[in-house]
CSV table of C-alpha atoms and ligand atoms in Angstrom, one decimal:
chain,number,residue,atom,x,y,z
A,1,MET,CA,55.6,-23.9,-2.6
A,2,LYS,CA,54.8,-26.8,-4.8
A,3,ASN,CA,53.8,-30.3,-3.7
A,4,THR,CA,54.8,-30.0,0.0
A,5,SER,CA,52.9,-28.9,3.1
A,6,GLU,CA,54.4,-26.5,5.5
A,7,PHE,CA,54.7,-29.2,8.1
A,8,ASP,CA,56.2,-31.8,5.7
A,9,LEU,CA,58.8,-29.3,4.7
A,10,ILE,CA,59.7,-28.6,8.4
A,11,ASP,CA,60.1,-32.4,8.8
A,12,LYS,CA,62.5,-32.5,5.9
A,13,ILE,CA,64.5,-29.5,7.1
A,14,THR,CA,64.8,-31.0,10.6
A,15,LYS,CA,67.2,-33.8,9.5
A,16,ALA,CA,70.9,-33.2,10.3
A,17,CYS,CA,70.2,-29.9,12.1
A,18,LEU,CA,71.5,-31.1,15.5
A,19,ILE,CA,75.3,-31.0,15.3
A,20,LYS,CA,75.9,-30.7,19.1
A,21,PRO,CA,73.0,-32.3,20.9
A,22,GLY,CA,74.8,-31.8,24.3
A,23,ASN,CA,72.8,-29.0,26.0
A,24,VAL,CA,69.8,-29.1,23.8
A,25,ILE,CA,66.6,-30.0,25.6
A,26,LYS,CA,64.1,-29.4,22.7
A,27,ALA,CA,65.3,-28.9,19.1
A,28,ILE,CA,63.0,-28.2,16.1
A,29,GLY,CA,59.4,-29.2,16.6
A,30,ASP,CA,58.0,-27.4,19.6
A,31,ASP,CA,56.7,-23.9,20.2
A,32,ALA,CA,60.2,-22.8,21.2
A,33,ALA,CA,63.6,-24.4,21.3
A,34,ALA,CA,65.0,-25.1,24.8
A,35,PHE,CA,68.6,-25.6,25.8
A,36,CYS,CA,70.5,-25.6,29.1
A,37,THR,CA,73.2,-23.2,30.1
A,38,ASP,CA,76.2,-24.6,32.0
A,39,SER,CA,74.6,-23.3,35.2
A,40,GLY,CA,71.6,-25.5,34.5
A,41,LYS,CA,69.1,-22.8,33.5
A,42,ILE,CA,66.8,-23.5,30.6
A,43,ILE,CA,66.8,-20.9,27.9
A,44,LEU,CA,63.9,-20.7,25.4
A,45,VAL,CA,64.1,-19.1,21.9
A,46,THR,CA,61.3,-18.7,19.4
A,47,THR,CA,60.9,-16.8,16.2
A,48,ASP,CA,57.9,-15.9,13.9
A,49,LEU,CA,57.7,-14.2,10.6
A,50,LEU,CA,54.8,-11.9,9.4
A,51,VAL,CA,54.6,-11.3,5.7
A,52,GLU,CA,52.4,-8.7,4.0
A,53,ARG,CA,49.6,-10.3,2.0
A,54,VAL,CA,50.2,-13.6,3.6
A,55,HIS,CA,49.6,-12.7,7.3
A,56,PHE,CA,48.2,-9.1,7.0
A,57,LEU,CA,47.0,-6.5,4.6
A,58,ALA,CA,48.7,-3.2,5.3
A,59,GLU,CA,45.7,-1.2,4.3
A,60,SER,CA,43.5,-3.0,6.9
A,61,VAL,CA,45.8,-2.8,9.9
A,62,SER,CA,47.5,0.1,11.7
A,63,GLY,CA,51.2,0.0,12.2
A,64,PHE,CA,50.6,0.0,15.9
A,65,ASP,CA,48.3,-3.1,15.8
A,66,LEU,CA,50.6,-4.9,13.5
A,67,GLY,CA,53.6,-4.3,15.8
A,68,GLN,CA,51.7,-5.6,18.8
A,69,LYS,CA,50.6,-8.7,17.0
A,70,ALA,CA,54.1,-9.5,15.7
A,71,LEU,CA,55.4,-9.6,19.3
A,72,ALA,CA,52.2,-11.2,20.7
A,73,VAL,CA,52.6,-14.3,18.5
A,74,ASN,CA,56.1,-14.9,19.8
A,75,LEU,CA,55.1,-14.3,23.4
A,76,SER,CA,52.4,-16.9,22.9
A,77,ASP,CA,55.0,-19.5,21.9
A,78,ILE,CA,57.0,-18.8,25.1
A,79,ALA,CA,53.7,-19.1,27.0
A,80,ALA,CA,53.1,-22.5,25.5
A,81,MET,CA,56.4,-23.7,26.9
A,82,GLY,CA,55.4,-22.4,30.4
A,83,GLY,CA,58.2,-19.9,30.2
A,84,VAL,CA,59.0,-16.3,31.1
A,85,ALA,CA,59.7,-14.0,28.2
A,86,HIS,CA,62.9,-12.0,28.4
A,87,HIS,CA,64.3,-10.2,25.3
A,88,ALA,CA,63.1,-9.6,21.7
A,89,PHE,CA,65.0,-9.0,18.5
A,90,VAL,CA,63.1,-7.3,15.7
A,91,SER,CA,64.0,-7.6,12.0
A,92,ILE,CA,62.2,-5.8,9.3
A,93,ALA,CA,62.3,-5.6,5.5
A,94,ILE,CA,60.7,-2.4,4.2
A,95,PRO,CA,59.5,-1.7,0.7
A,96,GLU,CA,60.1,1.7,-0.7
A,97,LYS,CA,56.4,2.7,-0.7
A,98,TYR,CA,56.1,2.7,3.1
A,99,GLU,CA,56.0,6.0,5.0
A,100,THR,CA,58.3,6.3,8.0
A,101,HIS,CA,55.5,7.0,10.4
A,102,TYR,CA,53.9,3.6,9.6
A,103,ILE,CA,57.1,1.8,10.5
A,104,GLU,CA,57.5,4.0,13.6
A,105,ASN,CA,54.0,3.0,14.6
A,106,ILE,CA,54.9,-0.7,14.2
A,107,TYR,CA,57.6,-0.1,16.8
A,108,LYS,CA,55.2,1.9,19.1
A,109,GLY,CA,53.0,-1.2,19.0
A,110,ILE,CA,55.9,-3.6,19.7
A,111,LYS,CA,57.1,-1.4,22.6
A,112,ALA,CA,53.7,-1.0,24.1
A,113,LEU,CA,53.3,-4.8,24.4
A,114,ALA,CA,57.0,-5.2,25.4
A,115,LYS,CA,56.3,-2.8,28.3
A,116,LYS,CA,53.2,-4.7,29.3
A,117,PHE,CA,55.0,-8.0,29.4
A,118,LYS,CA,58.4,-6.7,30.6
A,119,VAL,CA,60.4,-7.7,27.6
A,120,ASN,CA,63.5,-5.8,26.3
A,121,ILE,CA,64.1,-5.1,22.7
A,122,LEU,CA,67.8,-5.8,22.3
A,123,GLY,CA,68.4,-5.7,18.6
A,124,GLY,CA,67.3,-6.9,15.1
A,125,ASP,CA,68.1,-6.0,11.5
A,126,THR,CA,66.7,-3.6,8.9
A,127,THR,CA,66.7,-4.0,5.2
A,128,GLY,CA,64.8,-3.0,2.0
A,129,SER,CA,62.3,-5.2,0.3
A,130,LYS,CA,61.3,-5.3,-3.4
A,131,SER,CA,57.5,-5.6,-2.8
A,132,ASP,CA,56.2,-6.7,0.6
A,133,LEU,CA,56.7,-5.7,4.2
A,134,VAL,CA,58.2,-8.5,6.3
A,135,ILE,CA,58.6,-8.5,10.1
A,136,ASN,CA,60.4,-11.2,12.0
A,137,ILE,CA,60.6,-11.2,15.8
A,138,ALA,CA,62.7,-13.6,17.9
A,139,VAL,CA,62.1,-13.8,21.6
A,140,THR,CA,64.2,-15.4,24.3
A,141,GLY,CA,62.9,-16.6,27.6
A,142,PHE,CA,63.6,-19.0,30.4
A,143,ALA,CA,61.8,-21.9,32.0
A,144,ASP,CA,62.3,-24.0,35.1
A,145,LYS,CA,63.5,-27.6,34.6
A,146,ASP,CA,60.6,-29.0,36.4
A,147,ALA,CA,58.0,-26.6,35.0
A,148,ILE,CA,58.4,-26.6,31.2
A,149,LEU,CA,55.7,-27.9,28.9
A,150,PHE,CA,56.3,-29.8,25.6
A,151,ARG,CA,53.9,-30.8,22.9
A,152,SER,CA,55.2,-34.4,23.2
A,153,ASP,CA,54.2,-35.2,26.8
A,154,ALA,CA,50.5,-35.9,26.6
A,155,LYS,CA,49.5,-39.1,28.4
A,156,LYS,CA,46.6,-41.4,27.7
A,157,GLY,CA,43.6,-40.4,29.8
A,158,ASP,CA,44.7,-36.7,30.1
A,159,LYS,CA,41.9,-34.2,29.9
A,160,ILE,CA,42.2,-31.6,27.1
A,161,TYR,CA,41.6,-27.9,27.9
A,162,SER,CA,41.7,-24.5,26.1
A,163,THR,CA,42.4,-21.3,28.0
A,164,GLY,CA,40.0,-19.4,25.8
A,165,PHE,CA,37.4,-19.3,23.0
A,166,LEU,CA,38.3,-20.8,19.6
A,167,GLY,CA,37.3,-19.5,16.2
A,168,ASP,CA,36.9,-15.8,17.1
A,169,SER,CA,40.1,-14.8,15.3
A,170,LYS,CA,39.0,-16.3,12.0
A,171,ALA,CA,35.6,-14.5,12.3
A,172,GLY,CA,37.5,-11.3,12.8
A,173,LEU,CA,39.6,-12.0,9.7
A,174,TYR,CA,36.4,-12.6,7.7
A,175,LEU,CA,35.1,-9.1,8.8
A,176,ILE,CA,38.4,-7.5,7.7
A,177,LEU,CA,38.7,-9.3,4.4
A,178,ASN,CA,35.1,-8.6,3.5
A,179,LYS,CA,35.4,-5.0,4.6
A,180,ILE,CA,32.4,-5.4,7.0
A,181,PRO,CA,32.0,-2.3,9.3
A,182,VAL,CA,32.9,-3.1,12.9
A,183,ASP,CA,29.9,-1.3,14.2
A,184,SER,CA,28.8,-3.5,17.2
A,185,LYS,CA,30.5,-4.6,20.3
A,186,GLU,CA,30.3,-8.3,19.1
A,187,TRP,CA,32.0,-7.6,15.8
A,188,LYS,CA,34.6,-5.4,17.6
A,189,ALA,CA,35.4,-8.3,20.0
A,190,LEU,CA,36.0,-10.7,17.0
A,191,TRP,CA,38.1,-8.0,15.3
A,192,ASP,CA,40.1,-7.6,18.5
A,193,ALA,CA,40.6,-11.4,18.7
A,194,HIS,CA,42.2,-11.3,15.3
A,195,ILE,CA,44.2,-8.1,15.5
A,196,MET,CA,45.2,-8.1,19.1
A,197,PRO,CA,45.6,-11.7,20.3
A,198,ARG,CA,46.6,-11.8,24.0
A,199,PRO,CA,49.5,-14.0,25.0
A,200,TYR,CA,48.7,-16.3,27.9
A,201,LEU,CA,52.1,-15.9,29.5
A,202,GLU,CA,51.0,-15.8,33.1
A,203,GLU,CA,48.6,-18.6,32.6
A,204,GLY,CA,51.1,-20.8,30.8
A,205,ARG,CA,53.6,-20.4,33.6
A,206,PHE,CA,51.0,-21.1,36.2
A,207,LEU,CA,49.9,-24.2,34.4
A,208,ALA,CA,53.5,-25.5,33.9
A,209,LYS,CA,54.0,-25.3,37.7
A,210,GLN,CA,50.9,-27.4,38.5
A,211,LYS,CA,51.3,-31.1,39.1
A,212,GLY,CA,49.6,-33.2,36.4
A,213,VAL,CA,49.8,-30.6,33.6
A,214,HIS,CA,51.6,-32.7,30.9
A,215,ALA,CA,51.6,-31.0,27.4
A,216,ALA,CA,50.8,-27.7,25.8
A,217,ILE,CA,50.8,-25.8,22.5
A,218,ASP,CA,49.4,-22.5,21.5
A,219,VAL,CA,46.6,-22.4,18.9
A,220,SER,CA,48.2,-20.7,16.0
A,221,ASP,CA,47.0,-22.9,13.1
A,222,GLY,CA,43.6,-24.1,14.4
A,223,LEU,CA,42.4,-26.6,17.0
A,224,SER,CA,42.5,-29.6,14.7
A,225,SER,CA,46.0,-28.8,13.5
A,226,ASP,CA,47.5,-27.9,16.8
A,227,LEU,CA,46.0,-30.7,18.8
A,228,GLY,CA,47.2,-32.8,15.9
A,229,HIS,CA,50.8,-31.7,16.7
A,230,ILE,CA,50.3,-32.8,20.3
A,231,ILE,CA,49.0,-36.3,19.5
A,232,LYS,CA,51.5,-36.8,16.7
A,233,GLN,CA,54.5,-35.9,18.9
A,234,SER,CA,53.0,-37.7,22.0
A,235,ARG,CA,52.1,-40.8,19.8
A,236,LYS,CA,48.6,-40.7,21.1
A,237,GLY,CA,45.0,-40.0,19.9
A,238,ALA,CA,42.3,-37.6,21.1
A,239,LYS,CA,38.6,-37.3,21.5
A,240,ILE,CA,37.0,-33.9,21.4
A,241,TYR,CA,33.4,-33.4,22.5
A,242,ARG,CA,31.7,-31.2,20.0
A,243,GLY,CA,29.4,-29.7,22.6
A,244,ASN,CA,32.3,-28.7,24.8
A,245,ILE,CA,34.4,-26.8,22.2
A,246,PRO,CA,34.5,-23.3,23.6
A,247,VAL,CA,32.6,-21.0,21.1
A,248,SER,CA,31.9,-17.5,22.2
A,249,ASP,CA,28.5,-15.9,22.0
A,250,ASN,CA,30.1,-13.4,19.6
A,251,LEU,CA,31.1,-16.2,17.2
A,252,LYS,CA,27.6,-17.8,17.5
A,253,LYS,CA,26.0,-14.5,16.6
A,254,PHE,CA,28.5,-14.0,13.7
A,255,CYS,CA,27.7,-17.5,12.4
A,256,ARG,CA,24.0,-17.0,12.6
A,257,TYR,CA,24.3,-13.7,10.8
A,258,PHE,CA,26.7,-14.8,8.0
A,259,ASN,CA,25.3,-18.4,7.8
A,260,LYS,CA,28.6,-20.0,8.8
A,261,ASN,CA,29.4,-23.1,10.8
A,262,PRO,CA,30.9,-22.3,14.3
A,263,LEU,CA,32.4,-25.8,14.5
A,264,GLU,CA,34.4,-25.2,11.3
A,265,PHE,CA,35.6,-21.9,12.6
A,266,ALA,CA,36.6,-23.4,15.9
A,267,LEU,CA,38.3,-26.5,14.4
A,268,SER,CA,40.2,-24.9,11.6
A,269,GLY,CA,40.3,-21.2,12.3
A,270,GLY,CA,43.9,-20.2,13.2
A,271,GLU,CA,45.4,-17.4,15.2
A,272,ASP,CA,43.4,-17.7,18.4
A,273,TYR,CA,46.6,-18.0,20.4
A,274,THR,CA,44.8,-19.7,23.3
A,275,LEU,CA,46.8,-22.5,25.0
A,276,LEU,CA,45.8,-26.1,24.6
A,277,VAL,CA,46.9,-28.1,27.6
A,278,THR,CA,46.5,-31.7,28.6
A,279,ILE,CA,46.1,-32.6,32.3
A,280,ASP,CA,46.3,-35.9,34.2
A,281,LYS,CA,42.7,-37.0,34.7
A,282,ASN,CA,43.3,-37.3,38.5
A,283,MET,CA,44.7,-33.8,38.9
A,284,ALA,CA,42.4,-32.0,36.4
A,285,GLN,CA,39.7,-31.0,38.8
A,286,TYR,CA,42.2,-29.6,41.2
A,287,VAL,CA,44.0,-27.6,38.4
A,288,GLU,CA,40.7,-26.3,37.0
A,289,LYS,CA,39.8,-25.0,40.5
A,290,ALA,CA,43.2,-23.5,41.1
A,291,TYR,CA,43.2,-21.8,37.7
A,292,ARG,CA,39.7,-20.3,38.3
A,293,GLU,CA,40.7,-19.0,41.7
A,294,LYS,CA,43.9,-17.4,40.4
A,295,PHE,CA,42.6,-15.9,37.1
A,296,GLY,CA,38.9,-15.6,37.8
A,297,LYS,CA,38.0,-17.4,34.5
A,298,PRO,CA,37.6,-21.1,33.5
A,299,LEU,CA,39.8,-23.5,31.7
A,300,PHE,CA,37.5,-25.0,29.0
A,301,PHE,CA,37.3,-28.8,29.1
A,302,MET,CA,37.1,-30.2,25.6
A,303,GLY,CA,38.0,-33.9,25.5
A,304,GLU,CA,40.5,-36.6,26.3
A,305,ILE,CA,43.8,-38.0,25.1
A,306,THR,CA,43.3,-41.6,23.9
A,307,GLY,CA,45.6,-44.3,22.7
A,308,SER,CA,44.0,-44.6,19.3
A,309,GLY,CA,46.4,-42.5,17.3
A,310,ALA,CA,43.4,-40.6,15.7
A,311,MET,CA,41.5,-37.4,16.4
A,312,GLU,CA,37.8,-38.1,16.9
A,313,LEU,CA,35.0,-35.6,17.2
A,314,ILE,CA,32.2,-36.9,19.4
A,315,TYR,CA,28.7,-35.5,18.7
A,316,GLU,CA,26.1,-34.8,21.4
A,317,ASN,CA,24.2,-37.9,20.2
A,318,GLY,CA,27.2,-40.1,20.8
A,319,LYS,CA,28.1,-40.5,17.1
A,320,SER,CA,31.6,-39.7,16.1
A,321,ARG,CA,33.8,-38.9,13.1
A,322,ILE,CA,37.5,-38.8,12.6
A,323,ILE,CA,38.9,-35.3,12.1
A,324,THR,CA,42.2,-34.5,10.3
A,325,PRO,CA,44.3,-31.4,10.8
A,326,SER,CA,42.6,-28.8,8.8
A,327,GLY,CA,44.0,-25.7,10.2
A,328,TRP,CA,46.2,-23.2,8.6
A,329,ASP,CA,48.9,-24.5,6.3
A,330,HIS,CA,50.9,-21.7,4.8
A,331,PHE,CA,51.3,-23.4,1.5
A,332,GLU,CA,47.7,-24.2,1.1
A,333,LYS,CA,45.6,-21.6,-0.9
A,334,ARG,CA,42.5,-20.7,1.0
A,335,GLN,CA,40.1,-17.9,1.5
A,336,GLY,CA,39.3,-16.2,4.7
B,401,ADP,P1,54.6,-22.2,15.9
B,401,ADP,O1,53.3,-22.1,15.1
B,401,ADP,O2,54.4,-22.6,17.3
B,401,ADP,O3,55.5,-20.9,15.7
B,401,ADP,P2,55.8,-23.6,13.7
B,401,ADP,O4,54.8,-24.6,13.2
B,401,ADP,O5,56.0,-22.3,13.0
B,401,ADP,O6,55.4,-23.4,15.3
B,401,ADP,O7,57.2,-24.4,13.8
B,401,ADP,C1,57.3,-25.7,14.4
B,401,ADP,C2,58.7,-26.0,14.6
B,401,ADP,O8,59.5,-25.9,13.4
B,401,ADP,C3,59.4,-24.9,15.6
B,401,ADP,O9,60.3,-25.7,16.4
B,401,ADP,C4,60.2,-24.0,14.6
B,401,ADP,O10,61.3,-23.4,15.2
B,401,ADP,C5,60.6,-25.0,13.5
B,401,ADP,N1,60.8,-24.4,12.2
B,401,ADP,C6,59.8,-23.8,11.4
B,401,ADP,N2,60.3,-23.3,10.3
B,401,ADP,C7,61.6,-23.7,10.3
B,401,ADP,C8,62.7,-23.5,9.4
B,401,ADP,N3,62.5,-22.9,8.2
B,401,ADP,N4,64.0,-24.0,9.7
B,401,ADP,C9,64.1,-24.6,10.9
B,401,ADP,N5,63.2,-24.8,11.8
B,401,ADP,C10,61.9,-24.3,11.5
B,402,MG,MG1,53.2,-22.2,18.7
């Protein structure tokens, strides 16, 4: 689209969308919409679109993997709200050139992940397409009133964490786009991070129930972009310590080998689908410990929420620079 970023367009669209605000808890702007039923339960709804040549190359991904990913990215949005996923609706626009078995494999992938995360597939829509394959999945879920996480609730002084490594997915995409053989366990792990992101549903729900966990988002567009959403909506700033950004050994090896900058991958690589959470500084140590005990893995501490309104990267020598959201913008042309 000309002259407008994806996020500016969403801002424009948002005006006059709320006709009956009554039961709406969260309208456009978060990972999922949230609204109350008359019985007081909170329902979550999220939807994501995957478009051939924009999000995937059909010749580089099996139908099964594509189906899994299409559902995983939606489950990740429910995870970012601290919710439980319930039901999925799958809509698909299929160009004539596609073989039936590829489409059946997409559904095998969707069903495999749906089974793993106990989600029903309750409907959808099917249509033809002139050129590209398009898959849209919508997922519903629920959340508890006192255990739901929004992007807008970060508080000054909160510590910022990620539930996993950042940048691996972009490295996996680089391998795919450049047709580099996945012939080592390190390259395979990066490939997996891109093709089979894992939704942090159990972790999101656990975190939402902990006292002191304030805000969350899933990293779909890159750390700088997604942390940018948290600070914009919370009207805060953030400091990120460069030395603390969780970069996997696999990504470090990849960057040495292909002469890339791991920091750039971690800050602006999208589709990691880890959760970014902000936690009250006085509760953070307790939550870190409880999380490690429950899941046998760490929450990665990265920085702090500030009142500055800006996002700062703090280097090991104490110097700093302002970073701007540089993650994935769907209307920006860029190379993997
Ligand atoms: P995510 O990456 O978590 O899926 P997005 O950046 O896609 O989030 O969307 C941010 C918010 O904007 C969400 O609340 C989403 O529902 C809303 N949104 C995105 N596109 C549209 C659209 N075309 N019309 C209305 N709402 C939209
Ligand atoms: Mg999201």
